[in-house]
Amino acid sequence: MTANYSGVADSTVVADTGSGYGDKAVHISIIDEKKYDEGWDFNQGELKVIQDKLKAAIDAISGGDLDLSVTGTLGVEFKRVDMYDDGSTYGYFADITGTVNANFPDVDISSPDLYVLPGVYVKLAGGFSASKISLTGATSYDQSKASPGIVAGSLTGSTTASVGAEAGVGVDDIVNFSIAVAGSTALSASGGIAVTGQDIKATGTIAATDFEVNAVGNLETLFGDLEAFNVTHPFDCDVSKTFTTTLYTFN
Amino acid sequence: MKRLYLYLSISFLCPFSSLGQSPISQGQSITNQWNDVTYLTYTNFRMRVTTFEKPIVLEWGRLPSGTFSKEETEKLKCLSVKKYFSDLDLDHAMWKTYCSEEYINILKMDKEKFDKKKEVDIRKYPDYQFQHVFYWIDYLIDGKQYCLVVCNYQRKRVEKLPKHMKEYGKEHGISGSILLKQDGRWKNHAEHKFSYPGVMQFSDLEELLRIEKVGFVIDGVEHPRPHAVMPSKELRQAVGKKGRGVSP
């Protein structure tokens, strides 16, 4: 038997009960339901724990107290249905679609003045820009169907990091410099939405690691000459935040 | 082994050496032979390192007394003219003869700027009284001969080559002066070619000597800079090199 269920509250749908039996009206009783549209611009709710962890991660990297800007909506709908309205068979329905993006403000990073010569310093400075963490729902799950589908979703992250050498005290100009980076400057995010037992959970990790920047180039000193310099600075960005939040429990 | 041999040679040639404590005169050098270095991308690359166990010390840009070869004297004069020209009897035209066109252009050093910089009295900066030449690296890159002279400036004379240059540089600062041999003589120079790996390692003498010894440099994930490695046999065959000191 197959029936197309529209996903709205208590419904009567037309079910094809098989060849020779014709169509019959089947009443599906919804005994539990939760529907909401969730963005990350909220202070309460199931996704708040994710929002808090994201903020904690970016605050740790920046050393500041930054606000996230959020876009998108995650449409969430859960149901537990009495399949035949007789208490004999229960089924679950879950639908999570859409994407919420947490966009981080640009984060500046800077080394202290790095000593090159007496009274001559260079600075390594730059930042993270276009940093974004996205939680995408990809859940279309309906136990009333022959192929119930899956509960799934993904957490992804991206960022653009840039670092350059800047003239510090005693430097008129910097020319011909190049930068090498050891370690990752990416803000990573991994995880997603999955069923654990009776729970639909969003879990994930947001992480950044330390990295080291080496700059080599020529600087013009106040004496009117060029000196080749080679400086290295480790940037302390090591942070890892894991989260788990239950979006819904199938009763 | 090569360095040990050179040390022994120097000890033998110094009649005033006392056993176990060889007085080393200023500027006495240990020059390694030319070595091919394979950078995988830059194959036409040779280098040799010259270290000064007792650093050459220029005081306010003046060359020390001592016996230097013509090449050494030319290199040291470039250093002198480069930073200390305000303190020397030198005009713009003469200064230019010690500099390559690229160096002059990068500095945009026309006569007006030169005259302005001449007014900067370097003697007001006592930290620049002594310029120490610890070592230099000669390079042959695509048929051109370069030299990167590694120096340190201090208000006190340093008598001995520091044991660990990388750490010393972090504490006391070291910098490099790039020279180019042009028209048969050394000149102050600057160009982007010195973003080459190996050249960039100039502040790490130990790594430079490793690069010389191994003859291969490769980019590394864990290192901020390309570093000396002994690549796999397959990689060595791919670049047509065997690598020194290693059986193929």
mmCIF file of N, CA, C and O in Angstrom, chain A residues 146-241:
data_model
loop_
_atom_site.group_PDB
_atom_site.id
_atom_site.type_symbol
_atom_site.label_atom_id
_atom_site.label_comp_id
_atom_site.label_asym_id
_atom_site.label_seq_id
_atom_site.Cartn_x
_atom_site.Cartn_y
_atom_site.Cartn_z
ATOM 1 N N ALA A 146 7.467 3.067 1.594
ATOM 2 C CA ALA A 146 8.246 1.844 1.407
ATOM 3 C C ALA A 146 9.730 2.115 1.580
ATOM 4 O O ALA A 146 10.477 1.329 2.168
ATOM 5 N N SER A 147 10.178 3.267 1.067
ATOM 6 C CA SER A 147 11.565 3.706 1.292
ATOM 7 C C SER A 147 11.502 4.941 2.176
ATOM 8 O O SER A 147 11.183 6.035 1.699
ATOM 9 N N PRO A 148 11.724 4.751 3.464
ATOM 10 C CA PRO A 148 11.474 5.856 4.390
ATOM 11 C C PRO A 148 12.387 7.071 4.219
ATOM 12 O O PRO A 148 12.067 8.161 4.686
ATOM 13 N N GLY A 149 13.525 6.902 3.560
ATOM 14 C CA GLY A 149 14.447 8.044 3.406
ATOM 15 C C GLY A 149 15.457 8.099 4.546
ATOM 16 O O GLY A 149 15.640 7.123 5.276
ATOM 17 N N ILE A 150 16.091 9.208 4.692
ATOM 18 C CA ILE A 150 17.169 9.288 5.677
ATOM 19 C C ILE A 150 17.051 10.561 6.513
ATOM 20 O O ILE A 150 16.454 11.547 6.097
ATOM 21 N N VAL A 151 17.646 10.452 7.682
ATOM 22 C CA VAL A 151 17.831 11.627 8.520
ATOM 23 C C VAL A 151 19.280 12.070 8.340
ATOM 24 O O VAL A 151 20.210 11.332 8.665
ATOM 25 N N ALA A 152 19.470 13.219 7.756
ATOM 26 C CA ALA A 152 20.847 13.629 7.474
ATOM 27 C C ALA A 152 20.960 15.153 7.414
ATOM 28 O O ALA A 152 19.963 15.873 7.317
ATOM 29 N N GLY A 153 22.170 15.617 7.495
ATOM 30 C CA GLY A 153 22.460 17.041 7.391
ATOM 31 C C GLY A 153 23.970 17.208 7.488
ATOM 32 O O GLY A 153 24.678 16.251 7.822
ATOM 33 N N SER A 154 24.454 18.358 7.171
ATOM 34 C CA SER A 154 25.908 18.525 7.189
ATOM 35 C C SER A 154 26.297 19.873 7.778
ATOM 36 O O SER A 154 25.558 20.858 7.658
ATOM 37 N N LEU A 155 27.433 19.865 8.420
ATOM 38 C CA LEU A 155 28.001 21.096 8.966
ATOM 39 C C LEU A 155 29.312 21.354 8.233
ATOM 40 O O LEU A 155 30.202 20.498 8.204
ATOM 41 N N THR A 156 29.417 22.477 7.602
ATOM 42 C CA THR A 156 30.637 22.776 6.855
ATOM 43 C C THR A 156 31.134 24.174 7.222
ATOM 44 O O THR A 156 30.364 25.019 7.674
ATOM 45 N N GLY A 157 32.399 24.377 7.016
ATOM 46 C CA GLY A 157 32.978 25.678 7.344
ATOM 47 C C GLY A 157 33.985 26.111 6.318
ATOM 48 O O GLY A 157 34.589 25.293 5.622
ATOM 49 N N SER A 158 34.157 27.395 6.181
ATOM 50 C CA SER A 158 35.169 27.913 5.267
ATOM 51 C C SER A 158 35.624 29.280 5.746
ATOM 52 O O SER A 158 34.900 29.977 6.459
ATOM 53 N N THR A 159 36.820 29.612 5.371
ATOM 54 C CA THR A 159 37.351 30.916 5.736
ATOM 55 C C THR A 159 38.474 31.283 4.778
ATOM 56 O O THR A 159 39.008 30.425 4.077
ATOM 57 N N THR A 160 38.790 32.527 4.720
ATOM 58 C CA THR A 160 39.930 32.976 3.922
ATOM 59 C C THR A 160 40.902 33.679 4.852
ATOM 60 O O THR A 160 40.537 34.657 5.512
ATOM 61 N N ALA A 161 42.098 33.149 4.919
ATOM 62 C CA ALA A 161 43.099 33.752 5.800
ATOM 63 C C ALA A 161 44.162 34.452 4.967
ATOM 64 O O ALA A 161 44.531 33.997 3.887
ATOM 65 N N SER A 162 44.615 35.559 5.443
ATOM 66 C CA SER A 162 45.709 36.257 4.755
ATOM 67 C C SER A 162 46.626 36.889 5.789
ATOM 68 O O SER A 162 46.165 37.372 6.823
ATOM 69 N N VAL A 163 47.897 36.821 5.508
ATOM 70 C CA VAL A 163 48.892 37.426 6.395
ATOM 71 C C VAL A 163 49.951 38.092 5.536
ATOM 72 O O VAL A 163 50.340 37.563 4.498
ATOM 73 N N GLY A 164 50.389 39.236 5.952
ATOM 74 C CA GLY A 164 51.437 39.932 5.224
ATOM 75 C C GLY A 164 52.435 40.551 6.181
ATOM 76 O O GLY A 164 52.226 40.572 7.394
ATOM 77 N N ALA A 165 53.515 41.022 5.623
ATOM 78 C CA ALA A 165 54.523 41.708 6.429
ATOM 79 C C ALA A 165 54.286 43.209 6.325
ATOM 80 O O ALA A 165 54.004 43.729 5.243
ATOM 81 N N GLU A 166 54.362 43.862 7.450
ATOM 82 C CA GLU A 166 54.145 45.309 7.481
ATOM 83 C C GLU A 166 55.352 45.996 8.091
ATOM 84 O O GLU A 166 56.020 45.450 8.963
ATOM 85 N N ALA A 167 55.574 47.187 7.615
ATOM 86 C CA ALA A 167 56.688 47.967 8.162
ATOM 87 C C ALA A 167 56.407 48.312 9.613
ATOM 88 O O ALA A 167 55.320 48.772 9.951
ATOM 89 N N GLY A 168 57.368 48.046 10.464
ATOM 90 C CA GLY A 168 57.250 48.436 11.865
ATOM 91 C C GLY A 168 58.125 49.647 12.133
ATOM 92 O O GLY A 168 58.471 50.404 11.219
ATOM 93 N N VAL A 169 58.487 49.781 13.380
ATOM 94 C CA VAL A 169 59.330 50.906 13.783
ATOM 95 C C VAL A 169 60.654 50.862 13.021
ATOM 96 O O VAL A 169 61.249 49.802 12.850
ATOM 97 N N GLY A 170 61.099 52.001 12.558
ATOM 98 C CA GLY A 170 62.417 52.098 11.929
ATOM 99 C C GLY A 170 62.469 51.604 10.500
ATOM 100 O O GLY A 170 63.549 51.477 9.926
ATOM 101 N N VAL A 171 61.310 51.287 9.926
ATOM 102 C CA VAL A 171 61.288 50.785 8.549
ATOM 103 C C VAL A 171 60.551 51.786 7.668
ATOM 104 O O VAL A 171 59.418 52.172 7.955
ATOM 105 N N ASP A 172 61.203 52.213 6.607
ATOM 106 C CA ASP A 172 60.557 53.129 5.669
ATOM 107 C C ASP A 172 59.627 52.385 4.721
ATOM 108 O O ASP A 172 58.579 52.876 4.337
ATOM 109 N N ASP A 173 60.034 51.191 4.335
ATOM 110 C CA ASP A 173 59.240 50.449 3.360
ATOM 111 C C ASP A 173 59.655 48.982 3.390
ATOM 112 O O ASP A 173 60.764 48.649 3.833
ATOM 113 N N ILE A 174 58.757 48.131 2.915
ATOM 114 C CA ILE A 174 59.084 46.712 2.752
ATOM 115 C C ILE A 174 58.889 46.353 1.293
ATOM 116 O O ILE A 174 57.866 46.681 0.698
ATOM 117 N N VAL A 175 59.868 45.705 0.715
ATOM 118 C CA VAL A 175 59.771 45.342 -0.704
ATOM 119 C C VAL A 175 60.119 43.867 -0.868
ATOM 120 O O VAL A 175 60.827 43.281 -0.048
ATOM 121 N N ASN A 176 59.613 43.329 -1.935
ATOM 122 C CA ASN A 176 59.977 41.957 -2.337
ATOM 123 C C ASN A 176 59.849 40.936 -1.222
ATOM 124 O O ASN A 176 60.720 40.101 -1.042
ATOM 125 N N PHE A 177 58.770 40.984 -0.495
ATOM 126 C CA PHE A 177 58.677 39.991 0.572
ATOM 127 C C PHE A 177 57.800 38.829 0.142
ATOM 128 O O PHE A 177 56.977 38.945 -0.760
ATOM 129 N N SER A 178 58.023 37.724 0.763
ATOM 130 C CA SER A 178 57.164 36.574 0.522
ATOM 131 C C SER A 178 56.837 35.913 1.857
ATOM 132 O O SER A 178 57.562 36.067 2.832
ATOM 133 N N ILE A 179 55.767 35.189 1.857
ATOM 134 C CA ILE A 179 55.222 34.618 3.080
ATOM 135 C C ILE A 179 55.098 33.113 2.913
ATOM 136 O O ILE A 179 54.693 32.638 1.850
ATOM 137 N N ALA A 180 55.461 32.399 3.935
ATOM 138 C CA ALA A 180 55.202 30.965 3.955
ATOM 139 C C ALA A 180 54.489 30.631 5.259
ATOM 140 O O ALA A 180 54.781 31.211 6.292
ATOM 141 N N VAL A 181 53.568 29.720 5.168
ATOM 142 C CA VAL A 181 52.770 29.369 6.337
ATOM 143 C C VAL A 181 52.897 27.877 6.607
ATOM 144 O O VAL A 181 52.789 27.069 5.684
ATOM 145 N N ALA A 182 53.157 27.546 7.843
ATOM 146 C CA ALA A 182 53.142 26.141 8.253
ATOM 147 C C ALA A 182 51.925 25.914 9.122
ATOM 148 O O ALA A 182 51.677 26.676 10.050
ATOM 149 N N GLY A 183 51.192 24.874 8.819
ATOM 150 C CA GLY A 183 49.965 24.611 9.561
ATOM 151 C C GLY A 183 48.780 25.131 8.792
ATOM 152 O O GLY A 183 48.920 25.780 7.757
ATOM 153 N N SER A 184 47.627 24.854 9.324
ATOM 154 C CA SER A 184 46.399 25.213 8.617
ATOM 155 C C SER A 184 45.836 26.526 9.124
ATOM 156 O O SER A 184 45.808 26.778 10.322
ATOM 157 N N THR A 185 45.400 27.348 8.200
ATOM 158 C CA THR A 185 44.723 28.582 8.579
ATOM 159 C C THR A 185 43.221 28.469 8.371
ATOM 160 O O THR A 185 42.515 29.453 8.437
ATOM 161 N N ALA A 186 42.785 27.263 8.098
ATOM 162 C CA ALA A 186 41.359 27.079 7.824
ATOM 163 C C ALA A 186 40.575 26.907 9.116
ATOM 164 O O ALA A 186 41.034 26.271 10.058
ATOM 165 N N LEU A 187 39.428 27.497 9.148
ATOM 166 C CA LEU A 187 38.485 27.260 10.234
ATOM 167 C C LEU A 187 37.642 26.083 9.783
ATOM 168 O O LEU A 187 36.886 26.193 8.822
ATOM 169 N N SER A 188 37.789 24.952 10.441
ATOM 170 C CA SER A 188 37.106 23.768 9.940
ATOM 171 C C SER A 188 35.837 23.496 10.730
ATOM 172 O O SER A 188 35.726 23.877 11.895
ATOM 173 N N ALA A 189 34.922 22.871 10.095
ATOM 174 C CA ALA A 189 33.693 22.461 10.760
ATOM 175 C C ALA A 189 33.279 21.129 10.181
ATOM 176 O O ALA A 189 33.361 20.914 8.971
ATOM 177 N N SER A 190 32.898 20.239 11.043
ATOM 178 C CA SER A 190 32.448 18.937 10.562
ATOM 179 C C SER A 190 31.325 18.442 11.457
ATOM 180 O O SER A 190 31.249 18.794 12.633
ATOM 181 N N GLY A 191 30.498 17.654 10.914
ATOM 182 C CA GLY A 191 29.393 17.117 11.685
ATOM 183 C C GLY A 191 28.126 17.136 10.863
ATOM 184 O O GLY A 191 28.176 17.235 9.639
ATOM 185 N N GLY A 192 26.996 17.048 11.540
ATOM 186 C CA GLY A 192 25.753 17.066 10.788
ATOM 187 C C GLY A 192 24.573 16.667 11.644
ATOM 188 O O GLY A 192 24.588 16.850 12.855
ATOM 189 N N ILE A 193 23.572 16.127 10.990
ATOM 190 C CA ILE A 193 22.334 15.744 11.657
ATOM 191 C C ILE A 193 22.160 14.238 11.476
ATOM 192 O O ILE A 193 22.345 13.722 10.369
ATOM 193 N N ALA A 194 21.859 13.570 12.552
ATOM 194 C CA ALA A 194 21.728 12.118 12.461
ATOM 195 C C ALA A 194 20.793 11.621 13.564
ATOM 196 O O ALA A 194 20.502 12.340 14.524
ATOM 197 N N VAL A 195 20.354 10.401 13.403
ATOM 198 C CA VAL A 195 19.524 9.773 14.421
ATOM 199 C C VAL A 195 20.414 8.995 15.368
ATOM 200 O O VAL A 195 21.269 8.217 14.948
ATOM 201 N N THR A 196 20.244 9.258 16.643
ATOM 202 C CA THR A 196 20.938 8.464 17.656
ATOM 203 C C THR A 196 19.853 7.897 18.579
ATOM 204 O O THR A 196 19.251 8.649 19.358
ATOM 205 N N GLY A 197 19.614 6.623 18.473
ATOM 206 C CA GLY A 197 18.528 6.029 19.243
ATOM 207 C C GLY A 197 17.203 6.632 18.801
ATOM 208 O O GLY A 197 16.850 6.589 17.630
ATOM 209 N N GLN A 198 16.483 7.238 19.740
ATOM 210 C CA GLN A 198 15.204 7.866 19.427
ATOM 211 C C GLN A 198 15.380 9.360 19.147
ATOM 212 O O GLN A 198 14.401 10.052 18.895
ATOM 213 N N ASP A 199 16.618 9.821 19.265
ATOM 214 C CA ASP A 199 16.860 11.258 19.146
ATOM 215 C C ASP A 199 17.367 11.642 17.766
ATOM 216 O O ASP A 199 18.193 10.938 17.175
ATOM 217 N N ILE A 200 16.899 12.759 17.295
ATOM 218 C CA ILE A 200 17.516 13.379 16.118
ATOM 219 C C ILE A 200 18.446 14.462 16.652
ATOM 220 O O ILE A 200 17.994 15.388 17.344
ATOM 221 N N LYS A 201 19.715 14.289 16.374
ATOM 222 C CA LYS A 201 20.694 15.192 16.968
ATOM 223 C C LYS A 201 21.503 15.913 15.895
ATOM 224 O O LYS A 201 21.815 15.346 14.845
ATOM 225 N N ALA A 202 21.842 17.121 16.225
ATOM 226 C CA ALA A 202 22.851 17.838 15.438
ATOM 227 C C ALA A 202 24.143 17.808 16.249
ATOM 228 O O ALA A 202 24.151 18.194 17.420
ATOM 229 N N THR A 203 25.182 17.305 15.660
ATOM 230 C CA THR A 203 26.465 17.233 16.362
ATOM 231 C C THR A 203 27.547 17.792 15.448
ATOM 232 O O THR A 203 27.405 17.801 14.219
ATOM 233 N N GLY A 204 28.621 18.224 16.032
ATOM 234 C CA GLY A 204 29.708 18.718 15.185
ATOM 235 C C GLY A 204 30.876 19.257 15.969
ATOM 236 O O GLY A 204 30.860 19.315 17.200
ATOM 237 N N THR A 205 31.876 19.633 15.233
ATOM 238 C CA THR A 205 33.085 20.216 15.807
ATOM 239 C C THR A 205 33.500 21.411 14.968
ATOM 240 O O THR A 205 33.512 21.342 13.734
ATOM 241 N N ILE A 206 33.797 22.467 15.643
ATOM 242 C CA ILE A 206 34.346 23.653 14.976
ATOM 243 C C ILE A 206 35.757 23.824 15.509
ATOM 244 O O ILE A 206 35.958 23.836 16.726
ATOM 245 N N ALA A 207 36.721 23.905 14.629
ATOM 246 C CA ALA A 207 38.110 23.911 15.113
ATOM 247 C C ALA A 207 39.003 24.810 14.271
ATOM 248 O O ALA A 207 38.771 25.013 13.077
ATOM 249 N N ALA A 208 39.989 25.327 14.916
ATOM 250 C CA ALA A 208 41.082 26.035 14.243
ATOM 251 C C ALA A 208 42.362 25.599 14.929
ATOM 252 O O ALA A 208 42.346 25.189 16.089
ATOM 253 N N THR A 209 43.462 25.653 14.201
ATOM 254 C CA THR A 209 44.733 25.200 14.771
ATOM 255 C C THR A 209 45.758 26.322 14.736
ATOM 256 O O THR A 209 45.600 27.300 14.009
ATOM 257 N N ASP A 210 46.798 26.132 15.531
ATOM 258 C CA ASP A 210 47.913 27.087 15.502
ATOM 259 C C ASP A 210 48.585 27.033 14.133
ATOM 260 O O ASP A 210 48.609 25.987 13.482
ATOM 261 N N PHE A 211 49.120 28.132 13.721
ATOM 262 C CA PHE A 211 49.942 28.111 12.503
ATOM 263 C C PHE A 211 51.099 29.095 12.652
ATOM 264 O O PHE A 211 51.053 29.991 13.508
ATOM 265 N N GLU A 212 52.102 28.853 11.858
ATOM 266 C CA GLU A 212 53.320 29.668 11.970
ATOM 267 C C GLU A 212 53.572 30.375 10.649
ATOM 268 O O GLU A 212 53.459 29.769 9.583
ATOM 269 N N VAL A 213 53.895 31.632 10.739
ATOM 270 C CA VAL A 213 54.138 32.417 9.526
ATOM 271 C C VAL A 213 55.602 32.835 9.482
ATOM 272 O O VAL A 213 56.166 33.296 10.475
ATOM 273 N N ASN A 214 56.177 32.642 8.335
ATOM 274 C CA ASN A 214 57.562 33.049 8.102
ATOM 275 C C ASN A 214 57.563 34.058 6.955
ATOM 276 O O ASN A 214 56.995 33.814 5.898
ATOM 277 N N ALA A 215 58.151 35.203 7.207
ATOM 278 C CA ALA A 215 58.220 36.239 6.172
ATOM 279 C C ALA A 215 59.669 36.560 5.873
ATOM 280 O O ALA A 215 60.493 36.708 6.782
ATOM 281 N N VAL A 216 59.962 36.627 4.603
ATOM 282 C CA VAL A 216 61.303 36.972 4.155
ATOM 283 C C VAL A 216 61.183 38.075 3.116
ATOM 284 O O VAL A 216 60.299 38.031 2.269
ATOM 285 N N GLY A 217 62.023 39.046 3.202
ATOM 286 C CA GLY A 217 61.962 40.114 2.218
ATOM 287 C C GLY A 217 63.057 41.133 2.448
ATOM 288 O O GLY A 217 64.027 40.872 3.152
ATOM 289 N N ASN A 218 62.882 42.260 1.828
ATOM 290 C CA ASN A 218 63.822 43.362 2.006
ATOM 291 C C ASN A 218 63.096 44.533 2.631
ATOM 292 O O ASN A 218 61.958 44.831 2.274
ATOM 293 N N LEU A 219 63.729 45.179 3.547
ATOM 294 C CA LEU A 219 63.139 46.383 4.127
ATOM 295 C C LEU A 219 64.099 47.552 3.945
ATOM 296 O O LEU A 219 65.315 47.391 3.930
ATOM 297 N N GLU A 220 63.493 48.691 3.762
ATOM 298 C CA GLU A 220 64.291 49.909 3.610
ATOM 299 C C GLU A 220 64.402 50.569 4.973
ATOM 300 O O GLU A 220 63.398 50.876 5.610
ATOM 301 N N THR A 221 65.617 50.764 5.421
ATOM 302 C CA THR A 221 65.815 51.352 6.742
ATOM 303 C C THR A 221 65.877 52.874 6.641
ATOM 304 O O THR A 221 65.960 53.442 5.545
ATOM 305 N N LEU A 222 65.876 53.503 7.792
ATOM 306 C CA LEU A 222 65.925 54.962 7.789
ATOM 307 C C LEU A 222 67.263 55.481 7.274
ATOM 308 O O LEU A 222 67.412 56.653 6.955
ATOM 309 N N PHE A 223 68.271 54.578 7.188
ATOM 310 C CA PHE A 223 69.582 55.003 6.692
ATOM 311 C C PHE A 223 69.662 55.004 5.166
ATOM 312 O O PHE A 223 70.691 55.347 4.593
ATOM 313 N N GLY A 224 68.586 54.554 4.513
ATOM 314 C CA GLY A 224 68.588 54.573 3.056
ATOM 315 C C GLY A 224 69.229 53.358 2.434
ATOM 316 O O GLY A 224 69.870 53.458 1.384
ATOM 317 N N ASP A 225 69.066 52.220 3.081
ATOM 318 C CA ASP A 225 69.598 50.988 2.498
ATOM 319 C C ASP A 225 68.560 49.881 2.614
ATOM 320 O O ASP A 225 67.560 50.018 3.323
ATOM 321 N N LEU A 226 68.798 48.816 1.894
ATOM 322 C CA LEU A 226 67.911 47.655 1.953
ATOM 323 C C LEU A 226 68.577 46.548 2.749
ATOM 324 O O LEU A 226 69.754 46.238 2.533
ATOM 325 N N GLU A 227 67.830 45.964 3.657
ATOM 326 C CA GLU A 227 68.326 44.831 4.432
ATOM 327 C C GLU A 227 67.371 43.666 4.208
ATOM 328 O O GLU A 227 66.144 43.835 4.269
ATOM 329 N N ALA A 228 67.919 42.494 3.967
ATOM 330 C CA ALA A 228 67.075 41.302 3.877
ATOM 331 C C ALA A 228 66.722 40.853 5.287
ATOM 332 O O ALA A 228 67.587 40.815 6.166
ATOM 333 N N PHE A 229 65.460 40.538 5.505
ATOM 334 C CA PHE A 229 65.033 40.078 6.827
ATOM 335 C C PHE A 229 64.348 38.725 6.723
ATOM 336 O O PHE A 229 63.874 38.322 5.653
ATOM 337 N N ASN A 230 64.308 38.045 7.818
ATOM 338 C CA ASN A 230 63.677 36.726 7.893
ATOM 339 C C ASN A 230 63.086 36.581 9.292
ATOM 340 O O ASN A 230 63.820 36.455 10.261
ATOM 341 N N VAL A 231 61.790 36.675 9.397
ATOM 342 C CA VAL A 231 61.149 36.604 10.714
ATOM 343 C C VAL A 231 60.058 35.535 10.721
ATOM 344 O O VAL A 231 59.453 35.239 9.693
ATOM 345 N N THR A 232 59.853 34.979 11.879
ATOM 346 C CA THR A 232 58.855 33.924 12.043
ATOM 347 C C THR A 232 58.029 34.220 13.283
ATOM 348 O O THR A 232 58.560 34.693 14.286
ATOM 349 N N HIS A 233 56.746 33.954 13.185
ATOM 350 C CA HIS A 233 55.893 34.148 14.360
ATOM 351 C C HIS A 233 54.810 33.074 14.402
ATOM 352 O O HIS A 233 54.136 32.834 13.401
ATOM 353 N N PRO A 234 54.646 32.416 15.553
ATOM 354 C CA PRO A 234 53.543 31.461 15.679
ATOM 355 C C PRO A 234 52.271 32.170 16.117
ATOM 356 O O PRO A 234 52.280 32.937 17.086
ATOM 357 N N PHE A 235 51.203 31.933 15.399
ATOM 358 C CA PHE A 235 49.904 32.494 15.786
ATOM 359 C C PHE A 235 49.126 31.440 16.576
ATOM 360 O O PHE A 235 48.946 30.310 16.116
ATOM 361 N N ASP A 236 48.700 31.840 17.749
ATOM 362 C CA ASP A 236 48.007 30.915 18.639
ATOM 363 C C ASP A 236 46.505 30.973 18.354
ATOM 364 O O ASP A 236 45.807 31.879 18.804
ATOM 365 N N CYS A 237 46.032 30.040 17.573
ATOM 366 C CA CYS A 237 44.613 30.014 17.215
ATOM 367 C C CYS A 237 43.984 28.675 17.566
ATOM 368 O O CYS A 237 42.933 28.325 17.045
ATOM 369 N N ASP A 238 44.670 27.920 18.407
ATOM 370 C CA ASP A 238 44.221 26.564 18.665
ATOM 371 C C ASP A 238 42.911 26.569 19.455
ATOM 372 O O ASP A 238 42.877 27.002 20.606
ATOM 373 N N VAL A 239 41.870 26.109 18.836
ATOM 374 C CA VAL A 239 40.589 26.035 19.519
ATOM 375 C C VAL A 239 39.772 24.912 18.885
ATOM 376 O O VAL A 239 39.854 24.674 17.687
ATOM 377 N N SER A 240 39.057 24.207 19.710
ATOM 378 C CA SER A 240 38.188 23.156 19.195
ATOM 379 C C SER A 240 36.938 23.105 20.065
ATOM 380 O O SER A 240 37.027 22.986 21.284
ATOM 381 N N LYS A 241 35.817 23.260 19.449
ATOM 382 C CA LYS A 241 34.558 23.244 20.187
ATOM 383 C C LYS A 241 33.649 22.190 19.581
ATOM 384 O O LYS A 241 33.381 22.221 18.373
#
